[in-house]
């Protein structure tokens, strides 16, 4: 029980230190800007599959607590699709749509990289391929999943009178939203950070985030009485704060799940004594230990060390090691050799002649280093 309490407190301290709530607010703004273009892509693909009516019903059901917001957004989407087919707005509209959506994906990646303490960004090639894949893959998944949901619901109506199969089908239909959210969050936690996330570290946070998200959706939808009273005071303007509230809460759930995934994969760091950021003198001492270890590996003609090997040898948390290695690369003392796309097997070599490197040189370079 004591270890669980310690784990929860360490998790909360890390959430506070990384300003997850503020990041959720930033993503809320980015999502609001990109929401209509994203839905335009979803509706356009749905029309191509012949599911335009069904996808609209799915969207209205998702915002059943705020029918005015659903009507307003659908009106914006239809207007957006109509205008993108006309004249010069075709090019400008498509460029704006791509820019807003790609900026949202980029902001999500940066938020996840901050949680995972990843300094390395995706390469330009991977950025283009990954982002464009998400841009088209996610709407297709939404359309297909909504189509499957419609088919399963219709099948359930036909089999509802069957004694055994009917209750089982009803149970799986009720369970399916939790399953879909859990799969979506797990995939997001594995794919989005620019580092290797183990499945066992992401699956439990994904399931927990999926359950919390669907539960929040149910509470949000069932709070229609309170929302209708709020609408009586503020009128149609009430759709804006409640839609923002929904976005904000959704991103908080998502980012807290990502933080839990990070904590599970780096559990040892959260129970290690003295895991706070070291002072400048300690950073210099750790940096010098790293330089000596890298240099000795080179002299002994052994493979260059990885971050995990350096972390084990120096006995500091991985997040501290990651920050120091990044600073040593910025000061051109170390060079990173990446053998895979997400840097899981990255190794570190000296970037300068070992005879020119002293502890005083390292101290001076780190002292002059500007914050990243």
Coordinates of C-alpha atoms in Angstrom, one line a residue:
X1 CA 0.0 0.0 0.0
X2 CA 2.8 2.4 0.9
X3 CA 4.6 1.7 -2.5
X4 CA 1.3 2.4 -4.4
X5 CA 0.9 5.7 -2.5
X6 CA 4.6 6.5 -3.3
X7 CA 4.0 5.7 -6.9
X8 CA 0.9 7.9 -7.2
X9 CA 2.6 10.8 -5.5
X10 CA 5.7 10.5 -7.8
X11 CA 3.3 10.3 -10.8
X12 CA 1.5 13.5 -9.6
X13 CA 4.8 15.3 -9.0
X14 CA 5.9 14.5 -12.5
X15 CA 2.6 15.6 -14.0
X16 CA 3.0 18.9 -12.2
X17 CA 6.6 19.3 -13.1
X18 CA 5.9 18.8 -16.8
X19 CA 2.9 21.1 -16.7
X20 CA 0.6 18.6 -18.3
X21 CA -2.5 20.7 -17.5
X22 CA -1.0 23.7 -19.4
X23 CA -0.1 21.4 -22.3
X24 CA -3.7 20.2 -22.4
X25 CA -4.9 23.8 -22.7
X26 CA -2.5 24.5 -25.6
X27 CA -3.7 21.3 -27.4
X28 CA -7.3 22.4 -26.7
X29 CA -6.7 25.6 -28.7
X30 CA -4.9 23.7 -31.5
X31 CA -7.7 21.2 -31.7
X32 CA -10.3 23.9 -31.8
X33 CA -8.5 25.5 -34.8
X34 CA -8.1 22.1 -36.6
X35 CA -11.5 20.6 -35.7
X36 CA -13.5 21.7 -38.7
X37 CA -10.8 20.7 -41.2
X38 CA -10.4 17.3 -39.6
X39 CA -14.2 16.7 -39.6
X40 CA -14.2 17.9 -43.2
X41 CA -11.8 15.2 -44.1
X42 CA -13.9 12.6 -42.2
X43 CA -17.1 13.7 -43.9
X44 CA -15.5 13.8 -47.3
X45 CA -14.2 10.2 -46.9
X46 CA -17.5 9.1 -45.5
X47 CA -19.3 10.4 -48.6
X48 CA -16.8 8.5 -50.7
X49 CA -17.8 5.3 -48.9
X50 CA -21.5 6.2 -49.0
X51 CA -21.7 6.7 -45.2
X52 CA -22.3 10.4 -45.1
X53 CA -25.7 10.1 -43.4
X54 CA -24.4 7.5 -40.9
X55 CA -21.3 9.5 -40.0
X56 CA -23.5 12.6 -39.4
X57 CA -25.8 10.5 -37.1
X58 CA -22.6 9.2 -35.3
X59 CA -21.4 12.8 -34.8
X60 CA -24.8 14.0 -33.5
X61 CA -24.9 11.1 -31.1
X62 CA -21.4 12.0 -29.8
X63 CA -22.6 15.5 -29.1
X64 CA -26.2 14.6 -28.1
X65 CA -25.9 16.8 -25.0
X66 CA -25.2 19.8 -27.2
X67 CA -27.4 19.6 -30.3
X68 CA -26.7 23.2 -31.1
X69 CA -23.0 22.6 -31.1
X70 CA -23.4 19.6 -33.4
X71 CA -25.6 21.6 -35.8
X72 CA -23.2 24.5 -35.9
X73 CA -20.1 22.3 -36.5
X74 CA -21.9 20.3 -39.2
X75 CA -22.9 23.5 -40.9
X76 CA -19.3 24.7 -40.8
X77 CA -18.1 21.4 -42.3
X78 CA -20.7 21.4 -45.1
X79 CA -19.8 25.0 -45.9
X80 CA -16.1 24.2 -45.8
X81 CA -16.6 21.3 -48.3
X82 CA -18.7 23.4 -50.6
X83 CA -16.2 26.3 -50.7
X84 CA -13.2 24.1 -51.2
X85 CA -14.6 23.1 -54.6
X86 CA -14.8 26.6 -55.9
X87 CA -12.2 28.7 -57.6
X88 CA -9.1 29.9 -55.8
X89 CA -10.5 28.8 -52.4
X90 CA -9.8 25.2 -53.6
X91 CA -6.0 25.7 -53.2
X92 CA -6.1 28.1 -50.3
X93 CA -8.7 25.9 -48.4
X94 CA -6.7 22.7 -48.9
X95 CA -3.5 24.4 -47.8
X96 CA -5.1 25.8 -44.7
X97 CA -6.7 22.5 -43.9
X98 CA -3.4 20.6 -44.2
X99 CA -1.5 23.3 -42.2
X100 CA -4.0 23.3 -39.3
X101 CA -4.2 19.5 -39.1
X102 CA -0.4 19.0 -39.4
X103 CA 0.3 21.7 -36.8
X104 CA -2.1 19.9 -34.4
X105 CA -0.3 16.6 -35.0
X106 CA 3.1 18.3 -34.5
X107 CA 1.9 19.9 -31.2
X108 CA 0.6 16.5 -30.0
X109 CA 4.0 14.9 -30.8
X110 CA 5.8 17.7 -28.9
X111 CA 3.6 17.2 -25.9
X112 CA 4.3 13.5 -25.9
X113 CA 8.0 14.1 -26.4
X114 CA 8.1 16.4 -23.4
X115 CA 6.4 13.8 -21.3
X116 CA 9.0 11.2 -22.5
X117 CA 11.9 13.6 -22.1
X118 CA 12.7 13.1 -25.8
X119 CA 14.9 15.9 -27.3
X120 CA 15.3 14.3 -30.8
X121 CA 12.6 15.2 -33.4
X122 CA 11.5 13.0 -36.2
X123 CA 13.4 13.3 -39.4
X124 CA 11.8 15.4 -42.2
X125 CA 11.0 12.2 -44.2
X126 CA 9.4 10.5 -41.2
X127 CA 7.5 13.6 -40.3
X128 CA 6.0 13.9 -43.7
X129 CA 5.2 10.2 -44.1
X130 CA 3.9 9.7 -40.5
X131 CA 1.8 12.9 -40.4
X132 CA 0.2 12.3 -43.9
X133 CA -0.5 8.7 -42.9
X134 CA -2.3 9.9 -39.8
X135 CA -4.2 12.5 -41.7
X136 CA -5.8 9.9 -44.0
X137 CA -5.7 6.8 -41.8
X138 CA -7.6 8.1 -38.8
X139 CA -10.6 9.4 -40.7
X140 CA -10.8 6.1 -42.6
X141 CA -10.7 4.2 -39.3
X142 CA -13.5 6.5 -37.9
X143 CA -15.7 5.9 -41.0
X144 CA -15.1 2.1 -41.0
X145 CA -15.7 1.8 -37.2
X146 CA -18.9 3.8 -37.5
X147 CA -20.0 1.5 -40.4
X148 CA -19.2 -1.6 -38.3
X149 CA -21.1 -0.1 -35.4
X150 CA -24.2 0.4 -37.6
X151 CA -23.9 -3.2 -38.9
X152 CA -23.5 -4.7 -35.4
X153 CA -26.5 -2.7 -34.1
X154 CA -28.7 -3.9 -37.0
X155 CA -27.5 -7.4 -36.4
X156 CA -28.3 -7.1 -32.7
X157 CA -31.9 -6.0 -33.5
X158 CA -32.4 -9.1 -35.6
X159 CA -31.0 -11.4 -33.0
X160 CA -32.4 -9.7 -29.9
X161 CA -35.1 -12.4 -29.5
X162 CA -32.5 -15.2 -29.5
X163 CA -32.1 -16.4 -25.9
X164 CA -28.4 -16.8 -25.7
X165 CA -27.0 -14.7 -28.6
X166 CA -29.1 -11.6 -28.0
X167 CA -27.8 -10.7 -24.5
X168 CA -24.2 -11.5 -25.6
X169 CA -24.5 -9.2 -28.6
X170 CA -26.0 -6.4 -26.4
X171 CA -23.1 -6.8 -23.9
X172 CA -20.5 -6.5 -26.7
X173 CA -22.2 -3.4 -28.1
X174 CA -22.1 -1.7 -24.7
X175 CA -18.5 -2.8 -24.3
X176 CA -17.3 -1.7 -27.8
X177 CA -16.9 2.0 -27.0
X178 CA -14.6 1.2 -24.1
X179 CA -12.6 -1.2 -26.4
X180 CA -12.3 1.3 -29.2
X181 CA -11.1 4.1 -26.9
X182 CA -8.6 1.7 -25.2
X183 CA -7.2 0.6 -28.6
X184 CA -7.0 4.2 -29.8
X185 CA -5.1 5.4 -26.7
X186 CA -2.8 2.4 -26.6
X187 CA -1.9 3.0 -30.3
X188 CA -1.4 6.7 -29.6
X189 CA 0.9 6.1 -26.6
X190 CA 3.1 3.7 -28.7
X191 CA 3.2 5.6 -32.0
X192 CA 3.3 9.3 -31.1
X193 CA 6.4 9.7 -28.9
X194 CA 9.7 9.7 -30.9
X195 CA 11.1 6.9 -28.8
X196 CA 10.4 3.2 -28.4
X197 CA 7.5 2.6 -26.1
X198 CA 7.0 -1.0 -25.0
X199 CA 3.5 -2.5 -25.5
X200 CA 3.4 -3.7 -21.8
X201 CA 4.0 -0.1 -20.8
X202 CA 1.3 1.4 -23.0
X203 CA -1.5 -1.2 -22.8
X204 CA -2.6 -0.7 -19.2
X205 CA -2.6 3.2 -19.4
X206 CA -4.4 2.8 -22.7
X207 CA -7.2 0.7 -21.2
X208 CA -7.4 3.0 -18.1
X209 CA -7.6 6.1 -20.3
X210 CA -10.2 4.4 -22.5
X211 CA -12.4 3.6 -19.6
X212 CA -12.1 7.0 -18.0
X213 CA -12.8 8.7 -21.4
X214 CA -15.9 6.7 -22.1
X215 CA -17.1 7.2 -18.6
X216 CA -16.6 10.9 -19.0
X217 CA -18.5 10.8 -22.2
X218 CA -21.5 9.1 -20.5
X219 CA -21.4 11.7 -17.6
X220 CA -21.1 14.5 -20.1
X221 CA -24.0 13.3 -22.3
X222 CA -26.2 12.6 -19.2
X223 CA -25.7 16.1 -17.8
X224 CA -28.3 17.5 -20.2
X225 CA -30.5 19.0 -17.5
X226 CA -27.7 21.1 -16.1
X227 CA -26.6 22.1 -19.6
X228 CA -30.1 23.1 -20.6
X229 CA -30.3 25.4 -17.6
X230 CA -27.0 26.9 -18.6
X231 CA -28.4 27.4 -22.2
X232 CA -31.4 29.3 -20.7
X233 CA -29.0 31.9 -19.3
X234 CA -26.4 32.2 -22.1
X235 CA -28.3 31.0 -25.1
X236 CA -26.5 29.6 -28.1
X237 CA -23.2 31.0 -26.7
X238 CA -23.2 28.2 -24.2
X239 CA -22.0 25.7 -26.8
X240 CA -18.5 27.3 -26.9
X241 CA -17.5 26.9 -23.2
X242 CA -18.9 23.4 -23.0
X243 CA -17.2 22.3 -26.1
X244 CA -14.0 23.7 -24.8
X245 CA -14.6 21.9 -21.5
X246 CA -15.0 18.6 -23.4
X247 CA -11.8 19.2 -25.4
X248 CA -9.8 20.2 -22.3
X249 CA -11.0 17.2 -20.2
X250 CA -10.3 14.8 -23.1
X251 CA -6.7 16.0 -23.5
X252 CA -6.1 15.9 -19.7
X253 CA -7.2 12.2 -19.8
X254 CA -5.0 11.5 -22.8
X255 CA -1.9 13.2 -21.4
X256 CA -2.2 11.7 -18.0
X257 CA -2.4 8.3 -19.6
X258 CA 0.8 9.1 -21.6
X259 CA 2.4 10.1 -18.3
X260 CA 1.4 6.8 -16.7
X261 CA 2.9 5.0 -19.7
X262 CA 6.1 6.8 -19.2
X263 CA 6.2 6.1 -15.5
X264 CA 5.6 2.4 -16.1
X265 CA 8.4 2.1 -18.5
X266 CA 10.8 4.1 -16.3
X267 CA 9.5 2.9 -12.9
X268 CA 13.0 2.6 -11.4
X269 CA 13.6 6.3 -11.9
X270 CA 10.6 7.2 -9.8
X271 CA 11.7 5.1 -6.8
X272 CA 15.3 6.1 -7.0
X273 CA 16.5 8.4 -4.3
X274 CA 17.5 11.9 -5.2
X275 CA 15.7 11.9 -8.6
X276 CA 15.4 15.7 -8.7
X277 CA 17.4 17.7 -11.3
X278 CA 21.1 17.9 -10.1
X279 CA 22.8 21.2 -9.5
X280 CA 25.3 22.6 -11.9
X281 CA 28.3 21.1 -10.2
X282 CA 26.7 17.7 -10.1
X283 CA 25.9 18.0 -13.8
X284 CA 29.5 18.8 -14.6
X285 CA 30.7 15.8 -12.5
X286 CA 28.2 13.5 -14.2
X287 CA 29.1 14.9 -17.7
X288 CA 32.8 14.2 -16.9
X289 CA 32.0 10.6 -15.9
X290 CA 30.2 10.1 -19.1
X291 CA 33.0 11.5 -21.2
X292 CA 35.5 9.2 -19.4
X293 CA 33.4 6.2 -20.0
X294 CA 32.8 6.9 -23.7
X295 CA 36.6 7.6 -24.1
X296 CA 37.6 4.3 -22.3
X297 CA 35.2 2.3 -24.5
X298 CA 36.9 3.9 -27.6
X299 CA 40.4 3.0 -26.3
X300 CA 39.4 -0.6 -25.5
X301 CA 37.9 -0.9 -28.9
X302 CA 34.5 -1.8 -27.4
X303 CA 31.1 -0.8 -28.8
X304 CA 30.0 2.7 -27.9
X305 CA 27.8 2.9 -24.8
X306 CA 24.0 3.4 -25.0
X307 CA 22.1 5.8 -22.8
X308 CA 20.9 2.9 -20.6
X309 CA 24.5 1.7 -20.1
X310 CA 25.6 5.2 -19.1
X311 CA 22.6 5.6 -16.8
X312 CA 23.4 2.3 -15.1
X313 CA 27.1 3.2 -14.7
X314 CA 26.6 6.7 -13.4
X315 CA 23.5 5.7 -11.3
X316 CA 21.1 8.6 -12.2
X317 CA 17.5 8.6 -13.5
X318 CA 17.1 8.1 -17.2
X319 CA 15.4 11.6 -17.6
X320 CA 18.5 13.2 -16.0
X321 CA 20.8 11.2 -18.2
X322 CA 18.8 12.2 -21.3
X323 CA 19.1 15.9 -20.5
X324 CA 22.8 15.7 -19.9
X325 CA 23.5 13.7 -23.0
X326 CA 21.5 16.2 -25.0
X327 CA 23.6 19.1 -23.5
X328 CA 26.8 17.2 -24.3
X329 CA 25.6 16.9 -27.9
X330 CA 24.7 20.6 -28.1
X331 CA 28.2 21.5 -26.9
X332 CA 29.8 19.1 -29.5
X333 CA 31.4 16.8 -27.0
X334 CA 29.4 13.8 -28.0
X335 CA 27.8 12.5 -31.2
X336 CA 24.8 10.3 -31.3
X337 CA 24.8 7.3 -33.7
X338 CA 21.2 6.1 -34.3
X339 CA 20.7 2.7 -35.8
X340 CA 16.9 2.7 -35.9
X341 CA 14.2 5.3 -36.6
X342 CA 13.2 6.0 -32.9
X343 CA 16.7 5.9 -31.5
X344 CA 16.1 2.8 -29.3
X345 CA 19.7 1.6 -29.9
X346 CA 21.4 5.0 -30.1
X347 CA 25.0 5.0 -29.0
X348 CA 27.4 7.8 -28.1
X349 CA 30.8 8.6 -29.4
X350 CA 33.3 11.4 -28.7
X351 CA 32.9 14.3 -31.1
X352 CA 36.2 15.9 -30.2
X353 CA 39.8 14.7 -29.7
X354 CA 40.0 13.2 -26.3
X355 CA 43.3 15.0 -25.6
X356 CA 41.5 18.4 -25.9
X357 CA 38.8 17.5 -23.4
X358 CA 39.3 18.3 -19.7
X359 CA 36.9 18.8 -16.9
X360 CA 37.4 22.6 -16.9
X361 CA 36.7 22.6 -20.6
X362 CA 33.4 20.7 -20.0
X363 CA 32.5 23.0 -17.1
X364 CA 33.0 26.2 -19.2
X365 CA 31.1 24.8 -22.2
X366 CA 28.1 23.8 -20.0
X367 CA 28.2 27.2 -18.2
X368 CA 27.9 29.0 -21.5
X369 CA 25.2 26.8 -22.8
X370 CA 21.8 28.5 -23.3
X371 CA 18.6 26.7 -22.3
X372 CA 17.2 24.6 -25.1

